[in-house]
mmCIF file of C-alpha atoms and ligand atoms in Angstrom:
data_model
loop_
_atom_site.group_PDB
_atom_site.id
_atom_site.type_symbol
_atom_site.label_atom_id
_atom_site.label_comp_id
_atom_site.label_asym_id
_atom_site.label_seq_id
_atom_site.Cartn_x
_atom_site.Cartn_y
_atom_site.Cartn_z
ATOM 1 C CA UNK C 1 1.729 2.341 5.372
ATOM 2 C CA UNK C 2 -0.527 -0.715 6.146
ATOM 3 C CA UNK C 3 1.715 -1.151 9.498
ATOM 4 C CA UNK C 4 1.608 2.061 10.673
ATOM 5 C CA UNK C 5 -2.407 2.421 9.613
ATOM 6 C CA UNK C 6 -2.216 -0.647 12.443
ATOM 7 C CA UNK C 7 0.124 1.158 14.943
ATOM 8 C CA UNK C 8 -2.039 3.933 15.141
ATOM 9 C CA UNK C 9 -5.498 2.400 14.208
ATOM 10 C CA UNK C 10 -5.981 4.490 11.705
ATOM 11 C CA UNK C 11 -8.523 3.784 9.116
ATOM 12 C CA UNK C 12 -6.235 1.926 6.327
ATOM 13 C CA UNK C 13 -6.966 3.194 2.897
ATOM 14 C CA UNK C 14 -3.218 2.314 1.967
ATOM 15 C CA UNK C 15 -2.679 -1.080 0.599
ATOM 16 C CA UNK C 16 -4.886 -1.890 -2.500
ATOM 17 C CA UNK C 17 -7.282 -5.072 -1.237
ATOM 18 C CA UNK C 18 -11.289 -5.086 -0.367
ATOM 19 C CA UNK C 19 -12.211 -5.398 3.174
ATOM 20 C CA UNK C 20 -15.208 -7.307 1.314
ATOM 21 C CA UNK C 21 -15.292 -10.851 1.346
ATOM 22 C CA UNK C 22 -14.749 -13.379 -1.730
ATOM 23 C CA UNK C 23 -18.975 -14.639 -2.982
ATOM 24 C CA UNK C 24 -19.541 -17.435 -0.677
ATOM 25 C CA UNK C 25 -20.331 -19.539 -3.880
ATOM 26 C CA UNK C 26 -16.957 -19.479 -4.792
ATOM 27 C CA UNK C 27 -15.506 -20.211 -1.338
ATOM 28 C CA UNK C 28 -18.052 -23.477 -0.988
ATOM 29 C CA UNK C 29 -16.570 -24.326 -4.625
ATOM 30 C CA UNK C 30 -13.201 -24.193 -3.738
ATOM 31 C CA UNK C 31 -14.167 -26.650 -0.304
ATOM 32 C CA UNK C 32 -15.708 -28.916 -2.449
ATOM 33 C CA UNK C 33 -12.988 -29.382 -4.816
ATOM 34 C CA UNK C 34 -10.504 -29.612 -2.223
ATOM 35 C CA UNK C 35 -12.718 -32.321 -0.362
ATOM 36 C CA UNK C 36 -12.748 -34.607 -3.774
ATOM 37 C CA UNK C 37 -9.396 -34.816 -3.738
ATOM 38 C CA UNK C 38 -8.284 -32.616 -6.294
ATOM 39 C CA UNK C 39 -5.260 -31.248 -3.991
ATOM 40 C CA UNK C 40 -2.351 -32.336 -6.022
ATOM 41 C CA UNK C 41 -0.471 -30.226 -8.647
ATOM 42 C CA UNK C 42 -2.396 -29.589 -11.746
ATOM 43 C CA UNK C 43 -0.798 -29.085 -15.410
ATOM 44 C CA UNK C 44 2.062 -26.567 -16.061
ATOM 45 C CA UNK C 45 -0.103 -24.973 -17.858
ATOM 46 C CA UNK C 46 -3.092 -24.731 -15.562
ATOM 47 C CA UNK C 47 -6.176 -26.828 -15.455
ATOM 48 C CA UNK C 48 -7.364 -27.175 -19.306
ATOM 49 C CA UNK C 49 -10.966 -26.699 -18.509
ATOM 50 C CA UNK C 50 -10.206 -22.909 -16.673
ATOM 51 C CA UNK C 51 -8.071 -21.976 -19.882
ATOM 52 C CA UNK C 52 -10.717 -23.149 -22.198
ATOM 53 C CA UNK C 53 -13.310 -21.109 -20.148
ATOM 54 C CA UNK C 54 -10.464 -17.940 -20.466
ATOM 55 C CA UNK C 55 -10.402 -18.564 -23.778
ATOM 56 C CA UNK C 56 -14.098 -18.466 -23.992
ATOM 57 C CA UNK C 57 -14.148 -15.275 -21.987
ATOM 58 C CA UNK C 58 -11.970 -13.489 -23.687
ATOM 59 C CA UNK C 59 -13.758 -14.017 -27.417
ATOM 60 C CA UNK C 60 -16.883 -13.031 -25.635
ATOM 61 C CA UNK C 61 -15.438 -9.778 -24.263
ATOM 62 C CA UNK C 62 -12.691 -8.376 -27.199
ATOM 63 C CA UNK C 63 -14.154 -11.112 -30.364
ATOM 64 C CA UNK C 64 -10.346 -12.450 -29.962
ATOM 65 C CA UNK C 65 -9.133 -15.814 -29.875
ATOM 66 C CA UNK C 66 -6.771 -17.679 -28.473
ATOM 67 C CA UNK C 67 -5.626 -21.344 -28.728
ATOM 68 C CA UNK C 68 -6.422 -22.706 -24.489
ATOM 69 C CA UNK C 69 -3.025 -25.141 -25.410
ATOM 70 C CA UNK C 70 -0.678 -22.592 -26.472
ATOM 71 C CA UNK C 71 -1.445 -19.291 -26.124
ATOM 72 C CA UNK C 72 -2.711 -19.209 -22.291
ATOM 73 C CA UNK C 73 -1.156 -19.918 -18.681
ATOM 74 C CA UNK C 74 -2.764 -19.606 -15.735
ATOM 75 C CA UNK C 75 -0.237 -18.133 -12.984
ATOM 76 C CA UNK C 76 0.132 -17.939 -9.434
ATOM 77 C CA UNK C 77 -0.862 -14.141 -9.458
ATOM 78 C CA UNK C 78 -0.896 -11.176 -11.762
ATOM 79 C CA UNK C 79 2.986 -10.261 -10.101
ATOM 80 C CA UNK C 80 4.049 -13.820 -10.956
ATOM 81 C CA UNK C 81 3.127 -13.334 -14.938
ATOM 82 C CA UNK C 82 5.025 -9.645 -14.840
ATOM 83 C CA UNK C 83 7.849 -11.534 -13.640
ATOM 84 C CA UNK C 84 7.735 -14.516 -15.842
ATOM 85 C CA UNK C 85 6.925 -12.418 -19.351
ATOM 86 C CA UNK C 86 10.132 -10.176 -18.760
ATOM 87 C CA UNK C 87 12.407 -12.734 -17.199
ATOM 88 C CA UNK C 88 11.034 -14.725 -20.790
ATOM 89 C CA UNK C 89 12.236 -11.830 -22.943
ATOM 90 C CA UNK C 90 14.500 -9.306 -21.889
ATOM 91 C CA UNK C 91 18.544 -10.039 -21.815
ATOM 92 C CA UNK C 92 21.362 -7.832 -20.116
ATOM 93 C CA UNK C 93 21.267 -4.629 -21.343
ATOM 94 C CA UNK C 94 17.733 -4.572 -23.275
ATOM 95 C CA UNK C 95 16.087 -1.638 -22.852
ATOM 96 C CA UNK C 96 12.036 -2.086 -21.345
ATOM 97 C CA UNK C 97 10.254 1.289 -21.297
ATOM 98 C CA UNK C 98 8.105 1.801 -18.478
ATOM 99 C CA UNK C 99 5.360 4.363 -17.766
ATOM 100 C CA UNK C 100 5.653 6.290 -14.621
ATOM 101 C CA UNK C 101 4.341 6.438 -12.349
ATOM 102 C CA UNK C 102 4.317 2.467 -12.084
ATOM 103 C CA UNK C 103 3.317 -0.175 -10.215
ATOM 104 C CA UNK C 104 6.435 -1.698 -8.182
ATOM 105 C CA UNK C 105 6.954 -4.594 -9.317
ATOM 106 C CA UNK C 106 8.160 -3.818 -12.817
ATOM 107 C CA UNK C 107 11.091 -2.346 -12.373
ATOM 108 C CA UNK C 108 12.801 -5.144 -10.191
ATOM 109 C CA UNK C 109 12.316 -7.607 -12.491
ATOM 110 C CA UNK C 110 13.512 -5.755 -15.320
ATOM 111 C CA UNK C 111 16.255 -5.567 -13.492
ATOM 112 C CA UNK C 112 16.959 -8.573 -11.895
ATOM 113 C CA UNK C 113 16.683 -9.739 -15.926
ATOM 114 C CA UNK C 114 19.472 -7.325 -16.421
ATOM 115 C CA UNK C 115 17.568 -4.930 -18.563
ATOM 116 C CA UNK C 116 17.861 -1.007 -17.846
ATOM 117 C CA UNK C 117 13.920 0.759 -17.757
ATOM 118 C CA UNK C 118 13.784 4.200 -19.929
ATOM 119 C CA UNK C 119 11.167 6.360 -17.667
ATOM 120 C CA UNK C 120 8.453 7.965 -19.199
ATOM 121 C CA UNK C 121 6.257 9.874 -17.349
ATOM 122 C CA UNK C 122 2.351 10.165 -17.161
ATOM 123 C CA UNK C 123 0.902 13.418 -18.152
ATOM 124 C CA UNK C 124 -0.968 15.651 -15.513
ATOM 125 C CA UNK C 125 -3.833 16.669 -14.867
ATOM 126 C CA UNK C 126 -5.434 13.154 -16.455
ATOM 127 C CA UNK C 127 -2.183 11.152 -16.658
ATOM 128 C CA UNK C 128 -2.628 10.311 -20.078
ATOM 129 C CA UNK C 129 0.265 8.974 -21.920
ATOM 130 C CA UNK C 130 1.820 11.519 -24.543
ATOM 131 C CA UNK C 131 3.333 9.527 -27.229
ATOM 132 C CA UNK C 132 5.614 11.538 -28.561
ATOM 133 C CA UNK C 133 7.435 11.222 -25.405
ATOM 134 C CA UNK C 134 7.387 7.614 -25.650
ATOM 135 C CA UNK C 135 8.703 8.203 -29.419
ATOM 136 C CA UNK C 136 11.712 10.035 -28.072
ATOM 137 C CA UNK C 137 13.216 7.160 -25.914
ATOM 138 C CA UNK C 138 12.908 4.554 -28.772
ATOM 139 C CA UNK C 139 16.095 2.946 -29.526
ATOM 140 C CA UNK C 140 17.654 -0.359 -31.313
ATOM 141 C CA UNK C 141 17.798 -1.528 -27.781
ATOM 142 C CA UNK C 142 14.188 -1.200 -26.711
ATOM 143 C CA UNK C 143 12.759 -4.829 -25.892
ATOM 144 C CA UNK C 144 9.622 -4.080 -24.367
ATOM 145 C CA UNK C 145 7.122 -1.303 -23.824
ATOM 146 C CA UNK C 146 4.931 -1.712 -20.425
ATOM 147 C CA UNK C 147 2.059 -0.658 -20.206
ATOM 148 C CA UNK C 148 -1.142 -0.404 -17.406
ATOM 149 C CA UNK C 149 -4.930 0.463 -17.676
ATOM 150 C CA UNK C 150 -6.895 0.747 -16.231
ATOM 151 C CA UNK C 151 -3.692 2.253 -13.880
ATOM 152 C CA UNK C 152 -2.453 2.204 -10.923
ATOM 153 C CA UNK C 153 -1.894 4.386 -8.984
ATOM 154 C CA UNK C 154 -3.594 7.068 -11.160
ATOM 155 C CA UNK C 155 -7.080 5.733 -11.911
ATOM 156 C CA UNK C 156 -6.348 6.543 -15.757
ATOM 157 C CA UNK C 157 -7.424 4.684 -18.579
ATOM 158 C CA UNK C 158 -5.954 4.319 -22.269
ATOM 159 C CA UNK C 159 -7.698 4.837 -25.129
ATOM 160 C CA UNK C 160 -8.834 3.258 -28.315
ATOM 161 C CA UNK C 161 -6.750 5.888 -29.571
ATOM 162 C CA UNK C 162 -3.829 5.444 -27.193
ATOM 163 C CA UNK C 163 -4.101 1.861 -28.841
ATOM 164 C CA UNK C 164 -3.903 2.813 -31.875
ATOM 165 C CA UNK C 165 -0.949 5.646 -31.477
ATOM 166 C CA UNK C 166 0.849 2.658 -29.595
ATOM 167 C CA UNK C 167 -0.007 0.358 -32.305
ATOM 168 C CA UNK C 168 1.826 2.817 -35.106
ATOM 169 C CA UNK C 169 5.201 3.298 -32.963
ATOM 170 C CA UNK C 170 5.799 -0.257 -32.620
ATOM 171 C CA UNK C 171 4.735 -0.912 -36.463
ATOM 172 C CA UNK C 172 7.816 -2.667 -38.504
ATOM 173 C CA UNK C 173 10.191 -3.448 -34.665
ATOM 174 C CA UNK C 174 10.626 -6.079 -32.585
ATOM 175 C CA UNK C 175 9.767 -4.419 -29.491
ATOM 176 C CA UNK C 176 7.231 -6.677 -27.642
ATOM 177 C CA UNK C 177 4.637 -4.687 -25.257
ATOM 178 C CA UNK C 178 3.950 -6.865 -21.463
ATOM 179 C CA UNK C 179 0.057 -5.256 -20.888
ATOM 180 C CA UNK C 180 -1.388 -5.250 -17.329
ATOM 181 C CA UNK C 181 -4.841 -5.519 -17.435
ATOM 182 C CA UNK C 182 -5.883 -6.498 -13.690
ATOM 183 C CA UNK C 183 -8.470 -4.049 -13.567
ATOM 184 C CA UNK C 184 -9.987 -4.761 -16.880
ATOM 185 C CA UNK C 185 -13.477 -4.473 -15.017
ATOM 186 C CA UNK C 186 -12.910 -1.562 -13.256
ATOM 187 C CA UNK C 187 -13.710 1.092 -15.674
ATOM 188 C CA UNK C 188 -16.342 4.038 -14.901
ATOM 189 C CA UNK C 189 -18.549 6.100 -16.602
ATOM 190 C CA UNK C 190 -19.323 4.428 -19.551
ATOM 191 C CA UNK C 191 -16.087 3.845 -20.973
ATOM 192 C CA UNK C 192 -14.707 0.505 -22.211
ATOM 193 C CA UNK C 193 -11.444 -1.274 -21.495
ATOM 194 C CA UNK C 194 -8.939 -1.363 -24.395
ATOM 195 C CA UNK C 195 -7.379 -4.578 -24.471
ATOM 196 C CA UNK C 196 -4.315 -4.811 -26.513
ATOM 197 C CA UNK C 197 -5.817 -7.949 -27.241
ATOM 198 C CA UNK C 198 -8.527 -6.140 -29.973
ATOM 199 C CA UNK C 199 -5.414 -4.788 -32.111
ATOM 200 C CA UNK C 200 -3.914 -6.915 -34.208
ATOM 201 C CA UNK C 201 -0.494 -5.057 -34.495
ATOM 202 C CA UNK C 202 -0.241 -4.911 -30.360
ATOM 203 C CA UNK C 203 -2.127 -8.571 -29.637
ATOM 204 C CA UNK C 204 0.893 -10.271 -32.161
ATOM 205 C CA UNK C 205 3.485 -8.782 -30.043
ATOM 206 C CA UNK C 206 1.651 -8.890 -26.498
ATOM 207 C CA UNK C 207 2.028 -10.521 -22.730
ATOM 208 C CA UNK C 208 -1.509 -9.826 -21.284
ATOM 209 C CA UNK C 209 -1.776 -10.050 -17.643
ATOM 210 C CA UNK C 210 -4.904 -11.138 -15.800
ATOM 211 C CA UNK C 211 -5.701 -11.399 -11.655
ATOM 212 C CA UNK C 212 -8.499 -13.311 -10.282
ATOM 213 C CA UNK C 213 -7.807 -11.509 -7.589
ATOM 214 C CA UNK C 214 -8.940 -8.372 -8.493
ATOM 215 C CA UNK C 215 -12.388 -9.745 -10.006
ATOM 216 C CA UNK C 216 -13.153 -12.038 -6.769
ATOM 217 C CA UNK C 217 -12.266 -9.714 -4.226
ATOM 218 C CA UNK C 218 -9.218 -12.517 -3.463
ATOM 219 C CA UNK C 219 -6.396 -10.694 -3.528
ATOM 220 C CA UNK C 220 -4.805 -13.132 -0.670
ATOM 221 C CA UNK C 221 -5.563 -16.146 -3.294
ATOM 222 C CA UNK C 222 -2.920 -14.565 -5.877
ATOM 223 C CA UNK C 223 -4.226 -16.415 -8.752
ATOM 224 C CA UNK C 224 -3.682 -14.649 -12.164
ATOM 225 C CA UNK C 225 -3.538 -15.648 -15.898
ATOM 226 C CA UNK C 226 -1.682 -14.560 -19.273
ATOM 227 C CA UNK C 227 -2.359 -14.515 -22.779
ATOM 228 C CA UNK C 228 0.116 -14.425 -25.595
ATOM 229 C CA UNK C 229 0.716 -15.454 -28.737
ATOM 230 C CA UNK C 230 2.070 -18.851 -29.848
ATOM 231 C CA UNK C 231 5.543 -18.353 -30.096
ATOM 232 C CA UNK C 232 5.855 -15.923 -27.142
ATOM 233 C CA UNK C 233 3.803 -18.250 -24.663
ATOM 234 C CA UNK C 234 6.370 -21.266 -25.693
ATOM 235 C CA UNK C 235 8.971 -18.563 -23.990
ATOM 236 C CA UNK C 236 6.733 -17.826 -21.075
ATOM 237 C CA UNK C 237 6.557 -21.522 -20.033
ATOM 238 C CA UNK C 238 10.189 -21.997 -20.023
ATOM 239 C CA UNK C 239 10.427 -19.492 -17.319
ATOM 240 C CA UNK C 240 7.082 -20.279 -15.305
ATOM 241 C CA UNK C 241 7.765 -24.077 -15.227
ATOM 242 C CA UNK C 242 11.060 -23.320 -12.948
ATOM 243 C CA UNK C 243 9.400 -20.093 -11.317
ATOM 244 C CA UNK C 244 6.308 -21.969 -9.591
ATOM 245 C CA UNK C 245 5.916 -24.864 -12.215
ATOM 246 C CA UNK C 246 2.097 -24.428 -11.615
ATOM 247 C CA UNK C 247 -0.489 -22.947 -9.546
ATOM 248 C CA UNK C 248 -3.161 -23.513 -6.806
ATOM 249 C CA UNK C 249 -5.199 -26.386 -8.173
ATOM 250 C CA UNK C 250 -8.497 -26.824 -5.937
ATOM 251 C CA UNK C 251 -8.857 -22.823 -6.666
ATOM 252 C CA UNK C 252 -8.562 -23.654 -10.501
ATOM 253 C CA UNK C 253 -11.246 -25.993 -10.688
ATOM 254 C CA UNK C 254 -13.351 -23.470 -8.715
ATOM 255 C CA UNK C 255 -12.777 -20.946 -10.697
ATOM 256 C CA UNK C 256 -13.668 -23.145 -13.729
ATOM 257 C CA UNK C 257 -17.403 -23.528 -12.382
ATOM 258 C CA UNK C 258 -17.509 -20.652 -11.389
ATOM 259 C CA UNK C 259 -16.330 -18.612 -14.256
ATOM 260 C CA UNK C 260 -18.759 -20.823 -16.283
ATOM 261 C CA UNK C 261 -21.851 -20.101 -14.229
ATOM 262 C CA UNK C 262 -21.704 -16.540 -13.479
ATOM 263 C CA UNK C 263 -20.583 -13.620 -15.382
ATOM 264 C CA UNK C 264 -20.419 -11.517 -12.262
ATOM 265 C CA UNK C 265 -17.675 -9.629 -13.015
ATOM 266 C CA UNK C 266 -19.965 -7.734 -15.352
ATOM 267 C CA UNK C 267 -21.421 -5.550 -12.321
ATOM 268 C CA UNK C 268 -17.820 -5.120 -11.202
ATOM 269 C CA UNK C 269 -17.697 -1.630 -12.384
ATOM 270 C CA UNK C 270 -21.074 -0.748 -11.618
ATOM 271 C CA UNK C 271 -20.266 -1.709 -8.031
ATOM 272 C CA UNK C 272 -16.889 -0.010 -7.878
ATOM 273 C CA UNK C 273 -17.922 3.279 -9.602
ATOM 274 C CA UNK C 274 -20.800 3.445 -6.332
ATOM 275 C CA UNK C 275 -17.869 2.527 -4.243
ATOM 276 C CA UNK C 276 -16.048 5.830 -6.007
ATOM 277 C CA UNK C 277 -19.084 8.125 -5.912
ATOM 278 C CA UNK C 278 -19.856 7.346 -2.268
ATOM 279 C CA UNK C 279 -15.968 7.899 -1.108
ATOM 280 C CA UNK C 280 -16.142 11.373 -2.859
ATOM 281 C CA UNK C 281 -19.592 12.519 -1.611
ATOM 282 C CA UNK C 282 -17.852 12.147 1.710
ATOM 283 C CA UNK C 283 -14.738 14.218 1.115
ATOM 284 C CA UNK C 284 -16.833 16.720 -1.392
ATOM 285 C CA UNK C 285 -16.704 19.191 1.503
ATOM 286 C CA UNK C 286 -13.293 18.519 2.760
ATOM 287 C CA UNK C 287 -10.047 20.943 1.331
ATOM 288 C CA UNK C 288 -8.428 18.097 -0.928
ATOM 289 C CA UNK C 289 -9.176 18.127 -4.355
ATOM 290 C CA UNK C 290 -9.665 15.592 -6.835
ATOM 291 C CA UNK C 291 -10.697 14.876 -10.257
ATOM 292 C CA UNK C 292 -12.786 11.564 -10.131
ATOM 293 C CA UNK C 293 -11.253 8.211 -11.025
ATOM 294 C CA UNK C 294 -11.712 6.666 -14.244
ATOM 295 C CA UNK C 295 -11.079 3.260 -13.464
ATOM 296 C CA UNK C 296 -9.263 0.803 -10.780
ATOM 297 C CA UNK C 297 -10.018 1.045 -7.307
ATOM 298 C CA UNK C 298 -7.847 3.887 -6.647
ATOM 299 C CA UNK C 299 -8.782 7.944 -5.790
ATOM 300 C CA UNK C 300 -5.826 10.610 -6.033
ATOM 301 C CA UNK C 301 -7.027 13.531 -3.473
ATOM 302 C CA UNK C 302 -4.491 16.962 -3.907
ATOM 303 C CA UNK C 303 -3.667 17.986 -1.155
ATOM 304 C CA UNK C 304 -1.929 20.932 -2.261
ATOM 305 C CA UNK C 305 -4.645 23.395 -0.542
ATOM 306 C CA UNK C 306 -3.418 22.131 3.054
ATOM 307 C CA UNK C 307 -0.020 22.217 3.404
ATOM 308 C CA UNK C 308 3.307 22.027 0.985
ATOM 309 C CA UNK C 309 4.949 19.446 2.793
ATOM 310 C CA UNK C 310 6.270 16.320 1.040
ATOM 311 C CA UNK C 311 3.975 13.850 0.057
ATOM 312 C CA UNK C 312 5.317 10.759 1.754
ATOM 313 C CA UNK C 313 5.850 13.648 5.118
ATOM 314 C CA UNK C 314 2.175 14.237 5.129
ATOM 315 C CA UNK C 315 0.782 10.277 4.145
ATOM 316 C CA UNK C 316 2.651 9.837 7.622
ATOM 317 C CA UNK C 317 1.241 12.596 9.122
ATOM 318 C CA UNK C 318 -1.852 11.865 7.785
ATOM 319 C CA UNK C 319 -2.319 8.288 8.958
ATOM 320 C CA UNK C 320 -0.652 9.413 12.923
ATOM 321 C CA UNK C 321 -2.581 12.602 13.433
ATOM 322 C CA UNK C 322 -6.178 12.004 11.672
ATOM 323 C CA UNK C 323 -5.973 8.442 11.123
ATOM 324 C CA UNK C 324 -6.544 8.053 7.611
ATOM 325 C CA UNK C 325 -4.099 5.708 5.634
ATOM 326 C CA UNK C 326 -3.271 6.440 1.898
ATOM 327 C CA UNK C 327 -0.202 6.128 -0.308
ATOM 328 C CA UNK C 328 2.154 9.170 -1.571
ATOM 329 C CA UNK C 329 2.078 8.652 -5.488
ATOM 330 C CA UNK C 330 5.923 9.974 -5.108
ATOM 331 C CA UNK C 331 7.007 6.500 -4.364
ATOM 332 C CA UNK C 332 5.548 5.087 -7.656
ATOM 333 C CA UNK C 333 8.525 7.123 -9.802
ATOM 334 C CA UNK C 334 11.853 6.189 -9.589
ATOM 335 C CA UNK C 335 13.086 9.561 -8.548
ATOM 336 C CA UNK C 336 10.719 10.882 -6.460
ATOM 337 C CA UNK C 337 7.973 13.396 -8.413
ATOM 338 C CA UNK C 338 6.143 14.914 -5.670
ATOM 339 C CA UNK C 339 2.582 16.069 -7.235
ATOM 340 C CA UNK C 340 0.555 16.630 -3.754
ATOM 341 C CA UNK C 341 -1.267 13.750 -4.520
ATOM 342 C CA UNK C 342 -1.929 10.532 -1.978
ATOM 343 C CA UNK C 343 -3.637 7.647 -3.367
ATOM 344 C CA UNK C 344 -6.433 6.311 -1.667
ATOM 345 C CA UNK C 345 -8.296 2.240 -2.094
ATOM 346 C CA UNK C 346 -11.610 2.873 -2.169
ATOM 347 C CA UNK C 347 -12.828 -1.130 -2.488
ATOM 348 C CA UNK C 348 -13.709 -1.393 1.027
ATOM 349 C CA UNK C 349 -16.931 -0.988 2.801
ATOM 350 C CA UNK C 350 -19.413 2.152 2.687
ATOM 351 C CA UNK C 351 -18.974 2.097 6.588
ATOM 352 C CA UNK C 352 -15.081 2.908 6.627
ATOM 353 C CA UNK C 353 -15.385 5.284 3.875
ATOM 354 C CA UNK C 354 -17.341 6.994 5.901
ATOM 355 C CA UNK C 355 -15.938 7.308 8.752
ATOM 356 C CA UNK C 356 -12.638 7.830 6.605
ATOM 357 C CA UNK C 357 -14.722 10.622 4.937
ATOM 358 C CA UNK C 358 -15.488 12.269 8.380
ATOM 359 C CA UNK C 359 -11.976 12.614 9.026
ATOM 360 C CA UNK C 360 -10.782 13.848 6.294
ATOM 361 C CA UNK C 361 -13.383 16.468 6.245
ATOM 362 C CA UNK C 362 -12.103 17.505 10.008
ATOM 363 C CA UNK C 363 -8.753 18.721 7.998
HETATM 364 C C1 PLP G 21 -1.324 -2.662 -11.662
HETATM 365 C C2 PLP G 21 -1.172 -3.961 -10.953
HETATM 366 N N1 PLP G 21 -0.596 -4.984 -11.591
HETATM 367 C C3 PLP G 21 -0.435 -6.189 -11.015
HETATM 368 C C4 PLP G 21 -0.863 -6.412 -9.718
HETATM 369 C C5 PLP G 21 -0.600 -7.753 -9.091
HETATM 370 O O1 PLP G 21 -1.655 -8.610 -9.102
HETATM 371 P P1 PLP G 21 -1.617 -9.947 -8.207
HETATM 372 O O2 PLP G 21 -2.016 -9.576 -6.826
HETATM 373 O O3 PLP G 21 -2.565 -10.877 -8.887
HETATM 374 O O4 PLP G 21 -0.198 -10.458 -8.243
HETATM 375 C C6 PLP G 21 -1.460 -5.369 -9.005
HETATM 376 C C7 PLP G 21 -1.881 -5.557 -7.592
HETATM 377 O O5 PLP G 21 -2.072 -4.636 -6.845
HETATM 378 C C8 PLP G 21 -1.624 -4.115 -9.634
HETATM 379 O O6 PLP G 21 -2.187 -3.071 -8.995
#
């Protein structure tokens, strides 16, 4: 979508990056560490001072903790620890449930691992999770449960008491949960991420995923981070030492002063739920419809007062005729579930929404 958005210069709501820049502090940090020399690769691991400062993070946020020697990695992007958690765990024909619709890169590497994914779909109209479907497709083969909030594409969030419903089904198994948590500070309204990390039955038998990318506005940096416990971490490394072996180091000290200076990433969801509240003040007046996202930077609009064509039909017409750029949440199933929905990024600036707003208003 992002190459036709550029074909026809439409406005390109598509792909899932800001058109914001990284703080400058952060930039100059990553200069400075590059100019005294620290260019060369850092620990398998990651620098010891960034997972300490993780470590620190994460008992300030959830009260857990977690050992900065075995029980974190940093990785070379949030896509990097999917792949290395699964390719750590699941074996030809293990069974990995995964929550549709879902980001793409999960079902690849469950794949490529030789494991078969058992679909469970998202409820409508909030995509919530019902857990007695998840029940259903339970079986002496299932390795891992995936799971993603805030989500995307849906701009859902779980529960404390998805948590704990989650936290009952996997009570007495082995199955081991891999929890994407990129937009951990990107929740709205008041509400307050669930990590898996703040139950004790899910954090014993969790992969967390982190991005840096997501919290800096970096997405081009593809930096990310997982926790787990002891004995699964000691399986993550096997795999990440011959995946990448280690990650970006001059960003790693960066991040380490930076992370340690400045707990900006508490205003991220006051400054994304603006963001979300300006882009739907523009298409208030417009035919789609829309219930407003609860976290992530993501906004479904229906389009199902306009015209019954396909989704991924009219994201093409869309982006050619009124030059707006979005996503078709179709291609986010494995067998296509059209729900007249297109997803649309809404972390870019209040200019382009605008104008984005304008247009789709014109429909
Ligand atoms: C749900 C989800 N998980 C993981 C990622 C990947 O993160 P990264 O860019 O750090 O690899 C993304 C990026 O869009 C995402 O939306």
């Amino acid at each position: 979508m992002s190459a036709l958005a550029n074909e026809h210069k439409a406005i390109n709501l598509s792909q899932g990056f800001p058109n914001f820049d990284v703080n400058p502090k952060l930039v100059s940090l990553v200069n400075e560490k590059m100019k005294a020399g620290l260019n060369q690769y850092a620990p398998m691991q990651g620098v010891l001072q960034l997972r300490e400062a993780l470590c620190e993070k994460m008992e300030k946020l959830y009260g857990v903790q977690y050992h900065p020697d075995k029980e974190v990695n940093i990785t070379s992007g949030g896509t990097q620890a999917i792949y290395s958690a699964l390719t750590a765990v699941v074996r030809e024909g293990d069974e990995v449930i995964v929550i549709e619709p879902a980001y793409d890169c999960y079902v690849p590497a469950i794949e490529l691992n030789g494991g078969i994914p058992v679909y469970v779909q998202l409820k409508a109209p909030n995509y919530t999770i019902d857990w007695n479907d998840v029940k259903k497709v339970i079986t002496s083969h299932t390795k891992v449960i995936m799971i993603n909030t805030p989500h995307n594409p849906m701009g859902s969030v779980m529960t404390a008491n998805d948590m704990r419903e989650l936290e009952k089904l996997v009570k007495g198994t082995n199955i081991l949960i891999i929890s994407d948590e990129v937009y951990e500070h990107i929740i709205f309204d008041g509400q307050k991420h669930e990590s898996v990390c703040k139950y004790p039955g899910l954090a014993e038998r969790s992969f967390i995923i982190y991005s840096f990318g997501k919290t800096y506005h970096a997405t081009g940096w593809k930096m990310g981070y997982c926790f787990a416990p002891e004995n699964l971490m000691a399986e993550f490394r096997k795999v990440h030492q011959f995946i990448v072996f280690t990650s970006n180091t001059p960003i790693q000290h960066a991040l380490v002063d930076y992370i340690r200076e400045s707990s900006d990433y508490n205003e991220l969801s006051g400054f994304y739920q603006s963001k979300r509240d300006f882009f739907l003040k523009q298409v208030k007046n417009s035919r789609f419809k829309f219930i407003p996202a609860s976290g992530s930077y993501f906004q479904l609009l229906d389009y199902s007062a306009i015209t019954t064509e396909k989704d991924t039909d009219y994201a093409i017409r869309l982006t050619k005729e009124n030059g707006v750029a979005s996503i078709p949440t179709s291609v986010f199933y494995h067998k296509p579930i059209d729900n007249k929905l297109l997803r649309f990024c809404f972390a870019k600036t209040d200019d382009l929404l605008k104008k984005a707003g304008e247009k789709l208003c014109e429909i």
